[in-house]
Short mmCIF file of C-alpha atoms in Angstrom, two decimals:
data_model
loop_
_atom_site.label_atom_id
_atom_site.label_comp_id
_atom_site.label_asym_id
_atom_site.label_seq_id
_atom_site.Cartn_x
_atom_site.Cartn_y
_atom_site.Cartn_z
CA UNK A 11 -44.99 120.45 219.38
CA UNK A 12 -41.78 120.97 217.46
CA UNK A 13 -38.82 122.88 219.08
CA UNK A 14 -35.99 123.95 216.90
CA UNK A 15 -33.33 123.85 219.21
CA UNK A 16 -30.79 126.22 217.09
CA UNK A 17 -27.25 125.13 217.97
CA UNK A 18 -27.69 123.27 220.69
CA UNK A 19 -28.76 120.34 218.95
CA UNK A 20 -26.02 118.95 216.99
CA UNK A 21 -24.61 116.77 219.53
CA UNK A 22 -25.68 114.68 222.17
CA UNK A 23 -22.88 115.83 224.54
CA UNK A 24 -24.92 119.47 224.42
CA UNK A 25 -27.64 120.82 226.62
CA UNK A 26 -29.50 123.33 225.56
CA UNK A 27 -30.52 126.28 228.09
CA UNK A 28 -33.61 124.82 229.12
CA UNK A 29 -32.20 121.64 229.97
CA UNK A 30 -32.97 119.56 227.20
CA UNK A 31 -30.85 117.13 225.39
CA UNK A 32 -32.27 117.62 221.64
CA UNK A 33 -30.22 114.64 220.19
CA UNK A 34 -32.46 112.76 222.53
CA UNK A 35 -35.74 113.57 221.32
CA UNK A 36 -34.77 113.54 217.84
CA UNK A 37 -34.41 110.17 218.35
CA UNK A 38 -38.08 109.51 219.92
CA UNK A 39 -39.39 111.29 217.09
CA UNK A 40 -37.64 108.50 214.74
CA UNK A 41 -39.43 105.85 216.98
CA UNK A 42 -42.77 108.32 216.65
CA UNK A 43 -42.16 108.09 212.50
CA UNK A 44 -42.49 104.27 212.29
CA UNK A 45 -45.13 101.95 212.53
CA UNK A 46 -47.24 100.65 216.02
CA UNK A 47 -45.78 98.24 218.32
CA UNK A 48 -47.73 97.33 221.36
CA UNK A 49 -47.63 94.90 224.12
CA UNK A 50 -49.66 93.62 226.87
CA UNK A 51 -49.12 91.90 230.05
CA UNK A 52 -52.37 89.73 231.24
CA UNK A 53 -52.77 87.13 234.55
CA UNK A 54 -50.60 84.30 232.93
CA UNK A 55 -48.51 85.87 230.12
CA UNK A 56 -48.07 88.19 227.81
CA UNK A 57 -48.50 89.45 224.31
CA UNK A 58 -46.77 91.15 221.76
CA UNK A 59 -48.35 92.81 218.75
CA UNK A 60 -46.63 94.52 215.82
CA UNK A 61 -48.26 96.59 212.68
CA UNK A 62 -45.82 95.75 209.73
CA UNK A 63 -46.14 98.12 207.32
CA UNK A 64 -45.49 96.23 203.72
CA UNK A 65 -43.81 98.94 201.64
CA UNK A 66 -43.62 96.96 198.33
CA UNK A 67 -45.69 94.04 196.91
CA UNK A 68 -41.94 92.21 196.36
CA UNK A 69 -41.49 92.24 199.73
CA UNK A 70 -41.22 88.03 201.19
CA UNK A 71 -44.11 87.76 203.56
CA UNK A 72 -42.68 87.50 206.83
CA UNK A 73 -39.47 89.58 206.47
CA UNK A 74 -38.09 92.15 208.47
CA UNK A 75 -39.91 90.84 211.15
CA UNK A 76 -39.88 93.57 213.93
CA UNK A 77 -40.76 90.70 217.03
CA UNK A 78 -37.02 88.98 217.90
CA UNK A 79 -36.36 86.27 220.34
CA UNK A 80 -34.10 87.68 223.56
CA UNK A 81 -33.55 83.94 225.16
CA UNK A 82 -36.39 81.07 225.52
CA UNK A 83 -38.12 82.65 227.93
CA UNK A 84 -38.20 86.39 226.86
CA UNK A 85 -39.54 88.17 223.31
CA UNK A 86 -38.76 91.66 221.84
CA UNK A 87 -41.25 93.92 219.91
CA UNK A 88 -39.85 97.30 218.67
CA UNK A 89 -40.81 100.51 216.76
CA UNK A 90 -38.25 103.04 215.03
CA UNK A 91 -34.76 102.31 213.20
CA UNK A 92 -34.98 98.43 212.30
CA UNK A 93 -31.39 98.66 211.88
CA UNK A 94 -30.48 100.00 215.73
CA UNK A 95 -32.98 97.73 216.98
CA UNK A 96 -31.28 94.70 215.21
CA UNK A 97 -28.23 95.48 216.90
CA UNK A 98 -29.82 96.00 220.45
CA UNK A 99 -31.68 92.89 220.09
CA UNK A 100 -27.87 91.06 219.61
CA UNK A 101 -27.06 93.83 222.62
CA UNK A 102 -29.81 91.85 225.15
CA UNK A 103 -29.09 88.35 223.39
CA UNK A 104 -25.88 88.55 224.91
CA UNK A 105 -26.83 89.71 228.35
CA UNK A 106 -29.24 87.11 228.63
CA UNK A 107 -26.91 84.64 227.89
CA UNK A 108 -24.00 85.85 229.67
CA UNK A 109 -26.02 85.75 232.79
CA UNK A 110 -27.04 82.37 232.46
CA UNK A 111 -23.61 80.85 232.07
CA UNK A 112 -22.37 83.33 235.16
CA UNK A 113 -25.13 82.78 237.50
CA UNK A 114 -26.84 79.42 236.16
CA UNK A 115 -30.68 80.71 235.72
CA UNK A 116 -32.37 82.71 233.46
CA UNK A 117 -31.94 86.40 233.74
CA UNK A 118 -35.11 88.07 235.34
CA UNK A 119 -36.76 90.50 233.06
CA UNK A 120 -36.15 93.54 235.01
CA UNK A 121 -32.57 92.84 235.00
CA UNK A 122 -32.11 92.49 231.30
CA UNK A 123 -34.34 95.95 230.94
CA UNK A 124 -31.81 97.82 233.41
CA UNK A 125 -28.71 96.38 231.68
CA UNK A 126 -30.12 97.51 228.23
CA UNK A 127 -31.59 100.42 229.04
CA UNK A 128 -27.80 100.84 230.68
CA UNK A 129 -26.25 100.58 227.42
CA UNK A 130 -29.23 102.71 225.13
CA UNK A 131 -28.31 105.39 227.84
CA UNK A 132 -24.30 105.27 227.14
CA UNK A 133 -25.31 106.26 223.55
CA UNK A 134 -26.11 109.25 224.58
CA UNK A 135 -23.71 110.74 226.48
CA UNK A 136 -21.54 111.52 223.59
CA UNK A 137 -20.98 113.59 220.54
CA UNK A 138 -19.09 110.56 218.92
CA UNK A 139 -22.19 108.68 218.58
CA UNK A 140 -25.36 109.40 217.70
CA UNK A 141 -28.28 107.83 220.17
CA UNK A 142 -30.32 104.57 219.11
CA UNK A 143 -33.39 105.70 217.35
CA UNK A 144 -35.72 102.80 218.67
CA UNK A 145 -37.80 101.78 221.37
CA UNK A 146 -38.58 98.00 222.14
CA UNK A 147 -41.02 96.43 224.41
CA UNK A 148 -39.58 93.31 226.58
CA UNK A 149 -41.87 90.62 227.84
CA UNK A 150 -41.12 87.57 229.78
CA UNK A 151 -43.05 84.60 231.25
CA UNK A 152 -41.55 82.81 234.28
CA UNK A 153 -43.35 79.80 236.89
CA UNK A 154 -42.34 81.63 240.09
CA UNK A 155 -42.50 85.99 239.21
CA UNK A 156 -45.30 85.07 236.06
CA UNK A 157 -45.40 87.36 233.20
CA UNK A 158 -43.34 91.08 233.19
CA UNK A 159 -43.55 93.53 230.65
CA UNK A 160 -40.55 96.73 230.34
CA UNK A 161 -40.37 99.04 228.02
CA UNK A 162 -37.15 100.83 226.88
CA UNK A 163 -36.90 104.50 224.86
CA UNK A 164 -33.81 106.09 223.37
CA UNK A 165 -33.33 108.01 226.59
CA UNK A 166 -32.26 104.74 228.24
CA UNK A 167 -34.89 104.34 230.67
CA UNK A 168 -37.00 101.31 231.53
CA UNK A 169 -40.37 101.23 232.43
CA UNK A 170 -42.52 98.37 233.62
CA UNK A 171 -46.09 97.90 232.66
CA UNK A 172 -49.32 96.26 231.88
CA UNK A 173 -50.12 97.80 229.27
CA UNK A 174 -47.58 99.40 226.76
CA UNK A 175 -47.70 101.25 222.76
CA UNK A 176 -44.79 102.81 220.86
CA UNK A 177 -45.07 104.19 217.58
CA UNK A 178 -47.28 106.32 215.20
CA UNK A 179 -50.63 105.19 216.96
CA UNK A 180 -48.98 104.91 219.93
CA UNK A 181 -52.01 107.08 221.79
CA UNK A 182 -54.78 105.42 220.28
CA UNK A 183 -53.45 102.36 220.88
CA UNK A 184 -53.04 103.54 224.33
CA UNK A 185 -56.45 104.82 224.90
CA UNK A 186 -57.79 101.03 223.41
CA UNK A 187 -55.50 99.39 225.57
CA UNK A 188 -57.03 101.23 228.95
CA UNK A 189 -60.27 99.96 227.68
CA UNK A 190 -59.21 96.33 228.33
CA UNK A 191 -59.26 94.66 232.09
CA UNK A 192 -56.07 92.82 231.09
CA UNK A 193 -55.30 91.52 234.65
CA UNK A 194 -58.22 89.33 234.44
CA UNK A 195 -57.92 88.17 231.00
CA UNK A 196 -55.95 84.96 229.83
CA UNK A 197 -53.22 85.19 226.79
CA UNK A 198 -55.92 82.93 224.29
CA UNK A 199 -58.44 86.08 224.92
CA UNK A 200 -55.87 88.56 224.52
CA UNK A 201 -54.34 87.49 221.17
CA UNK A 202 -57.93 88.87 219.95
CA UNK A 203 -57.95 91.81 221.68
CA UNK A 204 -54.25 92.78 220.92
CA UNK A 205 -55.08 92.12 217.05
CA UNK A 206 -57.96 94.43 217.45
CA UNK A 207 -56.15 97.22 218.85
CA UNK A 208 -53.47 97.35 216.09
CA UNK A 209 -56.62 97.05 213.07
CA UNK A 210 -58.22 99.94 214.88
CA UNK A 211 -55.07 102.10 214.99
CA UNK A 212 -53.98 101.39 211.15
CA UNK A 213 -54.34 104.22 209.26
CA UNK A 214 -56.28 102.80 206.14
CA UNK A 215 -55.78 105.85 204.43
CA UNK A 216 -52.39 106.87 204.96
CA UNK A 217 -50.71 103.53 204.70
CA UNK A 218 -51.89 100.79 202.54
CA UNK A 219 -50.78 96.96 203.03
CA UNK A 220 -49.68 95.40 206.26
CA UNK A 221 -48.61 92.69 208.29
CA UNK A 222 -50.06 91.47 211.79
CA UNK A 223 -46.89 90.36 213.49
CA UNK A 224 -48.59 88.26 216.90
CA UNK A 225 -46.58 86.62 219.68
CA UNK A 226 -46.79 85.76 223.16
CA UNK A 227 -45.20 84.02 225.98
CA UNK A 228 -46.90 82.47 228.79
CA UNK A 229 -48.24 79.70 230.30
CA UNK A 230 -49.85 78.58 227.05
CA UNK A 231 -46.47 78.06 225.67
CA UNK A 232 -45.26 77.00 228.75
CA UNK A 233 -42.89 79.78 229.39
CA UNK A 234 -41.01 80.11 225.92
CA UNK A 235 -41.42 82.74 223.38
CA UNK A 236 -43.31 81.92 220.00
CA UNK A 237 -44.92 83.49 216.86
CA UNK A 238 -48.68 83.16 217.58
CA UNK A 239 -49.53 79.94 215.38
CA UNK A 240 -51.12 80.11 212.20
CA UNK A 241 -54.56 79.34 213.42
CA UNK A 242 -54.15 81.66 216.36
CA UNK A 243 -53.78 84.42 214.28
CA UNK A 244 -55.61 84.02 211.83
CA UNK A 245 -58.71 83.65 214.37
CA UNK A 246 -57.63 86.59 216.09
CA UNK A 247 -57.40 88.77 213.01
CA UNK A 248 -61.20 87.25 211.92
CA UNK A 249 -62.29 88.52 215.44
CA UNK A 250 -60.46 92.04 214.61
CA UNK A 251 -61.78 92.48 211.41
CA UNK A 252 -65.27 91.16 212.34
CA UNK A 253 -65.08 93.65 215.26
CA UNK A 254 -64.31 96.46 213.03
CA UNK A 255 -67.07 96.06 210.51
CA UNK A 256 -69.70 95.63 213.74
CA UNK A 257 -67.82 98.95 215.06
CA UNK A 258 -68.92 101.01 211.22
CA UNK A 259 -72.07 99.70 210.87
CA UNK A 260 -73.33 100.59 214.58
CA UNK A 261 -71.73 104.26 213.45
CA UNK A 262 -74.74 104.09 210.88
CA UNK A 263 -77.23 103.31 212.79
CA UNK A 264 -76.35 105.87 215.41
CA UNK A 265 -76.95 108.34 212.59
CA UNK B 123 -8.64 64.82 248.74
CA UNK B 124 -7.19 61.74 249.60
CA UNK B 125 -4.48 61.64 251.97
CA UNK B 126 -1.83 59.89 249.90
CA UNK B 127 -2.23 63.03 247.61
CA UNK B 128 -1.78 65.89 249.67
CA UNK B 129 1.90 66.07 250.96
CA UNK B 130 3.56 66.64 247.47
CA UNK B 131 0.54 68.24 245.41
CA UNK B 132 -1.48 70.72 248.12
CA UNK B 133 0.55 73.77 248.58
CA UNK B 134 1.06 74.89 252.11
CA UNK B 135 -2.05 74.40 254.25
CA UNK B 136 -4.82 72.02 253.29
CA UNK B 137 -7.88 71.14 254.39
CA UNK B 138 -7.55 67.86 254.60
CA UNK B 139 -11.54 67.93 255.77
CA UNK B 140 -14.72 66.32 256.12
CA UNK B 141 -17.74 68.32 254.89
CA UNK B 142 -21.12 67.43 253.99
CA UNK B 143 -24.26 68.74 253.09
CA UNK B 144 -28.07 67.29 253.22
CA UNK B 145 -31.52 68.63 252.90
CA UNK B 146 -34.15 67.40 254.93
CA UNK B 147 -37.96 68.54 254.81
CA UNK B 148 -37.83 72.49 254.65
CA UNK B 149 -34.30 73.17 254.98
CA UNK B 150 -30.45 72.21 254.75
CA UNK B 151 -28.08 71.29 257.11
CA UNK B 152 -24.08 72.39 256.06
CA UNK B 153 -21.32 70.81 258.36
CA UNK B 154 -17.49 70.41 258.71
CA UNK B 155 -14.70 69.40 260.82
CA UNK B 156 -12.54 71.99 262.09
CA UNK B 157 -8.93 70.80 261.65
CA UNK B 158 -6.45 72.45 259.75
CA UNK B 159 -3.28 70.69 258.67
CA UNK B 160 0.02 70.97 257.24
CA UNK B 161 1.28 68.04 255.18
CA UNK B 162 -1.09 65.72 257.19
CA UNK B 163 1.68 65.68 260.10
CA UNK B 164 1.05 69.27 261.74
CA UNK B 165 -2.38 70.33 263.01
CA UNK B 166 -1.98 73.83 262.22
CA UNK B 167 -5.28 74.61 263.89
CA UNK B 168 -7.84 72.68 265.72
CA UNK B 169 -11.02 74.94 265.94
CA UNK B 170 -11.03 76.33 261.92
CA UNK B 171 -14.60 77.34 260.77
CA UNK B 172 -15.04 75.75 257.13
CA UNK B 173 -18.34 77.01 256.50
CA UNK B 174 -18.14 79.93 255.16
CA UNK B 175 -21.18 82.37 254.75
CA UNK B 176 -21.57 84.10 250.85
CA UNK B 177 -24.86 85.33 251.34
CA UNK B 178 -27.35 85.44 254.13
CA UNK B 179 -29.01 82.27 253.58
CA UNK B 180 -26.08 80.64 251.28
CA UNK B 181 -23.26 78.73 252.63
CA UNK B 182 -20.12 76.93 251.46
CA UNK B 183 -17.94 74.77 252.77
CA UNK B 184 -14.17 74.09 251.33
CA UNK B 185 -12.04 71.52 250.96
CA UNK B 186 -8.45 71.26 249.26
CA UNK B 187 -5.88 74.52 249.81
CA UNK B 188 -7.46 76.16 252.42
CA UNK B 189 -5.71 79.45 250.85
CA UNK B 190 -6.89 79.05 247.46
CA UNK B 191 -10.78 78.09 248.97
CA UNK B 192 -10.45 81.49 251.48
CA UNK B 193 -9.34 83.21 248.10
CA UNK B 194 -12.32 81.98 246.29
CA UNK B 195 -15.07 81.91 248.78
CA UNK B 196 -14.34 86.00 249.63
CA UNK B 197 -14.65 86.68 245.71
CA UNK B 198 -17.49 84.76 245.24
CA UNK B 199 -18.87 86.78 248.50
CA UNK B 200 -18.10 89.97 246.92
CA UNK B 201 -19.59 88.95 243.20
CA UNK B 202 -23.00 87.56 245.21
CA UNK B 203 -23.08 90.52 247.35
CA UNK B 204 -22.86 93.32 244.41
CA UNK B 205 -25.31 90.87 242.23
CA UNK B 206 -27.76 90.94 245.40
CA UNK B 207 -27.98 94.91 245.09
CA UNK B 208 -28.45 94.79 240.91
CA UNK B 209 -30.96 91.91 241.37
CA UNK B 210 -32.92 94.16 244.44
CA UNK B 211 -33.23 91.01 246.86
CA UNK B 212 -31.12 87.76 247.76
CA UNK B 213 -29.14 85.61 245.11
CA UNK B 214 -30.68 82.29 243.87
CA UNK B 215 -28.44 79.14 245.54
CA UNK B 216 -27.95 77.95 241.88
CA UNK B 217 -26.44 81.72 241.35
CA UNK B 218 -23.92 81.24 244.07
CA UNK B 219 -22.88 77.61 243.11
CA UNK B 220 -22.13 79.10 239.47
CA UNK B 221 -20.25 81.98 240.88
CA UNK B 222 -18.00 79.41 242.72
CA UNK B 223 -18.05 77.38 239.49
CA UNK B 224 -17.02 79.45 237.40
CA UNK B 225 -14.09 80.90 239.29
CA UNK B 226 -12.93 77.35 239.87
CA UNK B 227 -13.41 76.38 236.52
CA UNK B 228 -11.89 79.44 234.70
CA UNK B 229 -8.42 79.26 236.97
CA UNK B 230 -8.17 75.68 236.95
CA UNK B 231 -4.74 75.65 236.74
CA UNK B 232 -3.24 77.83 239.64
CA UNK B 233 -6.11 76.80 241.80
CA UNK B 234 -6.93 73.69 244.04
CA UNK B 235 -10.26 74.32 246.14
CA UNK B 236 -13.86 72.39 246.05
CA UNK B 237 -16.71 73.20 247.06
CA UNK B 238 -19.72 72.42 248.68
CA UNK B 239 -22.50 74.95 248.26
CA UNK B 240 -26.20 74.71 250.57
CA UNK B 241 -28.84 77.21 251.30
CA UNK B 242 -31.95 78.47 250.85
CA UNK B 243 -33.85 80.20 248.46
CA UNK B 244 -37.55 81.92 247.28
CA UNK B 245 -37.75 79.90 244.37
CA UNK B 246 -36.72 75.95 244.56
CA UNK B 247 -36.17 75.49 248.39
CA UNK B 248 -33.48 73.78 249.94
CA UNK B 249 -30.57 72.72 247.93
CA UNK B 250 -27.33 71.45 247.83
CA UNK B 251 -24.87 71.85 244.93
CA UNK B 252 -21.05 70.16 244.53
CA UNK B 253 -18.74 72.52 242.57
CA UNK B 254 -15.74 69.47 242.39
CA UNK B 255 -11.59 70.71 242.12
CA UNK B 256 -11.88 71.43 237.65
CA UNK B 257 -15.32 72.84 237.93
CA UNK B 258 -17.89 70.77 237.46
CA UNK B 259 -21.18 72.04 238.76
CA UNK B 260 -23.95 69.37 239.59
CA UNK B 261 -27.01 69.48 242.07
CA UNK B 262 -27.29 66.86 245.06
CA UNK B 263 -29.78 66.14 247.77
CA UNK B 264 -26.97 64.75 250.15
CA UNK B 265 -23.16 65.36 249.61
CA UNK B 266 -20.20 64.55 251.51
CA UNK B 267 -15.97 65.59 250.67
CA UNK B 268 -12.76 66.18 251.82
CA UNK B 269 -10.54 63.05 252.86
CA UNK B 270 -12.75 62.10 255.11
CA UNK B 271 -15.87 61.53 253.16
CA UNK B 272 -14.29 58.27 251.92
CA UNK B 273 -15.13 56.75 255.63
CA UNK B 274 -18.22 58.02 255.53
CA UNK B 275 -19.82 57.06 252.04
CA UNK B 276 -21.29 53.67 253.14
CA UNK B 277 -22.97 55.67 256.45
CA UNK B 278 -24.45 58.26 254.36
CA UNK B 279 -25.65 55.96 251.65
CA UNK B 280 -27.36 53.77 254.37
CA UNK B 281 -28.70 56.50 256.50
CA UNK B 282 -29.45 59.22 254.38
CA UNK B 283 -33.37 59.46 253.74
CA UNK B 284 -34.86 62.48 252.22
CA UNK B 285 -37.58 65.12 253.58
CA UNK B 286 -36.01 64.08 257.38
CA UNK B 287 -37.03 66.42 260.32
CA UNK B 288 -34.44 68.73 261.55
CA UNK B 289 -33.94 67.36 264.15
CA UNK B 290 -33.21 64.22 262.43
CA UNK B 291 -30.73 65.44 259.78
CA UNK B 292 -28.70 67.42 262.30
CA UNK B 293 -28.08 64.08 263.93
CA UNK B 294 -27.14 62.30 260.73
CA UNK B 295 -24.90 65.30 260.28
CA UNK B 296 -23.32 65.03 263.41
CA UNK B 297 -22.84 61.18 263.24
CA UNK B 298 -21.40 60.96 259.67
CA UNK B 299 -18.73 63.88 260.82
CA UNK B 300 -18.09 61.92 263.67
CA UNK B 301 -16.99 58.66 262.20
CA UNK B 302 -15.36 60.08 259.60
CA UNK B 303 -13.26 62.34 262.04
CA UNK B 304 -12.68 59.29 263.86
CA UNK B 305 -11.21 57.70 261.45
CA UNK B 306 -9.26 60.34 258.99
CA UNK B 307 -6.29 61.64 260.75
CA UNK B 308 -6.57 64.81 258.64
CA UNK B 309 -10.07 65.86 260.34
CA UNK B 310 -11.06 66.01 264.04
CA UNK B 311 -11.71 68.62 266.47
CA UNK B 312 -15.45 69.83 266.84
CA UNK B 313 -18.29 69.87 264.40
CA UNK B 314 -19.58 73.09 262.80
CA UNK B 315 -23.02 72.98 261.91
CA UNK B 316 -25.21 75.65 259.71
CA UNK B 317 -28.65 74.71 259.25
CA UNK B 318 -30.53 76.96 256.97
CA UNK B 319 -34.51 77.05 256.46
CA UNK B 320 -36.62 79.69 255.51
CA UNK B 321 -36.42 81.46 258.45
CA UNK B 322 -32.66 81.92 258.07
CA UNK B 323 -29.53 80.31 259.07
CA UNK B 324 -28.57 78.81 262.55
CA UNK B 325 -24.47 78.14 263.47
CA UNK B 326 -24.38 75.17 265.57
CA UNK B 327 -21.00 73.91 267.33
CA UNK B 328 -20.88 70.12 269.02
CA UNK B 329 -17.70 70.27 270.84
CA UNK B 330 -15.07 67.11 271.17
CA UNK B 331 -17.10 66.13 274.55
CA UNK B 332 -20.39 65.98 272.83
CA UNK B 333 -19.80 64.16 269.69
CA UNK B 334 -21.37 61.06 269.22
CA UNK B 335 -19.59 57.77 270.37
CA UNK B 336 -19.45 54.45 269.03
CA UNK B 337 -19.18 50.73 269.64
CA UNK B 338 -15.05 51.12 269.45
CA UNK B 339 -14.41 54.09 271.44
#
């Protein structure tokens, strides 16, 4: 799947002949290099779950969390260059608050995924700067539109969706995430399912320790953004791991 | 603004006005005088429309320097408009009323306009919001101001009930303009009426001839 694009990749101001903008989809391939983010959008909220990949044994627990808080109402999970998504997530911080104290309400998520994706996209019109080498997953939870879910790559677009994986796994967690009938399913039931997906796409082999990062928004936390609580999660990651060991052992049998 | 104010502090043309603003069951009813004046001594013109239309179903009404409120009002109008097109469908009131504020607030020194914001919108209803001379940005279900609205406050206070019929609050409107245009030298003319629901927004105009009387008149 690799192109070398000789020459006409050194700056993002360049297109090569066939169109392509290689400083671009360097970038994605950062995003493709770090661990799986996904998030998921069911009837009354959604959630957000993050495979933290624990390089050394001195590391805190709960550092370098890769789940930020946008404004009360609206999380942010990303995948790729922790240190451009730092700065994006103080990027949509400020749009989110800017547009409350101009218009008075909180920004609508589709909004605050155009103005981002806006400013992601301005990155990459020029060979001064290089383009941000991170996607990020924005969800929301609001009375009136309920729960949204964008999605925003380094090419500056934004997607909306129900369903949504960025990352390493990103395709397995994609093909696990079609399995689920997520419009019909509440965020308690989710939490489990979303923990599931990111055990079954963890490469056990290639990378050792990690984290579960979980957190939702919906109307179980009446419309703000939280870190899944302790008991949550750690139910939810039984359920994974439980699910997991049921998943080998019916392997054995079938054999 | 009270009257006693205006001659040395309002610069050129004020609106030395009566507007108000109430919701009643489903909707909101916006209304104003129509007289312009010049130092309180010249009517400058009799038939002025102070409701002003920012957005299809959001209205405002001015009071204070009629120059400085026309100045606002069409920037606010533009703002709301281009927000309308980012936002793919029609402001929220409490966007508009911000807009205002926030202009009013930011400029407070060169500029001398209130006002009173009403309409309708997808998500909370009816509503009525005050955005006062420095800025301040609060949320009412009746409001009355201009130099008139000091007749009026013991009228609206006694009459004012909320979730009214239409039909009901337009007549409240009309009454409460009345007196208070009967009594403030600085307002008179006819009554401008914009009554907003769901459905949209309806201009209504009660000439001179067809305004209310009362027991001294």
């Amino acid at each position: 799947m690799s192109s070398i694009g000789t020459g006409y990749d050194l700056s993002a101001s360049t297109f090569s002949p066939d169109g392509r903008v290689f400083q671009v989809e360097y970038a994605m391939k950062a995003v493709e290099n770090s661990s799986t983010a996904i998030g998921i959008r069911c009837k009354d909220g959604i959630v957000f779950g993050v495979e933290k990949l624990v390089l050394s044994k001195l590391y805190e627990e709960g550092s370098n969390k890769r789940i930020f808080n946008i404004d009360r109402h609206v999380g942010m999970a990303v995948a790729g260059l922790l240190a451009d998504a730092r700065s994006l997530a103080e990027v949509a911080r400020e749009e989110a608050s800017s547009f409350r104290s101009n218009y008075g309400h909180n920004i609508p998520l589709k909004h605050l995924s155009d103005r981002v994706a806006m400013y992601v996209h301005a990155y990459t019109l020029y060979s001064a700067v290089r383009p941000f080498g991170c996607s990020f997953i924005l969800g929301s939870y609001e009375k009136d539109d309920g729960p949204q879910l964008y999605m925003v790559d380094p090419s500056g677009i934004s997607y909306g969706y129900w369903g949504c994986a960025i990352g390493k796994a990103k395709q397995a967690a994609k093909t696990e995430i079609e399995k689920l009938q997520m419009k019909d399913m509440t965020c308690r039931e989710l939490v489990k399912e979303v923990a599931k997906i990111i055990y079954i796409v963890h490469d056990e082999v290639k990378d050792k320790a990690f984290e579960l990062e979980l957190s939702w928004v919906g109307e179980v936390t009446n419309g703000r953004h939280e870190f899944v609580p302790k008991d949550v999660r750690e139910d939810a990651e039984k359920y994974a791991k439980d699910s997991l060991e049921e998943e080998d052992d019916s392997d054995e049998d079938n054999m | 603004m009270e009257k006693h104010f205006t001659d040395s502090k309002v610069k050129g043309v004020s609106t030395g006005t009566t507007i108000l603003a109430a919701i009643f069951d489903g909707g909101v009813v916006i209304g104003s005088d129509s007289r312009a004046s010049i130092g309180g001594e010249y009517v400058s013109s009799k038939t002025i429309n102070k409701v002003i239309q920012v957005h299809d179903q959001i209205f405002c009404c001015m009071a204070g320097s009629l120059a400085d409120a026309q100045a606002v009002t069409k920037t606010a109008k533009f703002h709301l408009s281009f927000h309308s097109v980012q936002m793919e469908g029609p402001p929220l009131v409490v966007a508009a009323a911000s807009v205002l504020r926030e202009l009013c607030y930011k400029n407070k020194e060169e500029l001398q306009a209130g006002f009173i914001t009403a309409g309708w919108d997808r998500k909370k209803g009816p509503q009525v919001y005050v955005v006062s001379l420095g800025g301040m940005l609060i949320s009412q279900p009746v409001t009355i101001g201009g130099s008139g609205s000091t007749y009026i406050y013991g009228y609206v206070d006694a009459k004012y009930k909320p979730n009214m019929t239409r039909e009901e609050c337009q007549q409240f409107a009309t009454n409460a303009l009345a007196l208070a245009m009967g009594r403030d030298n600085v307002s008179g003319g006819v009554v401008h009426l914009v009554v907003i629901t769901e459905k949209g927004a309806e201009h209504v105009v009660v000439p001179g001839d067809k305004l209310p009387r009362f027991n001294d008149e």
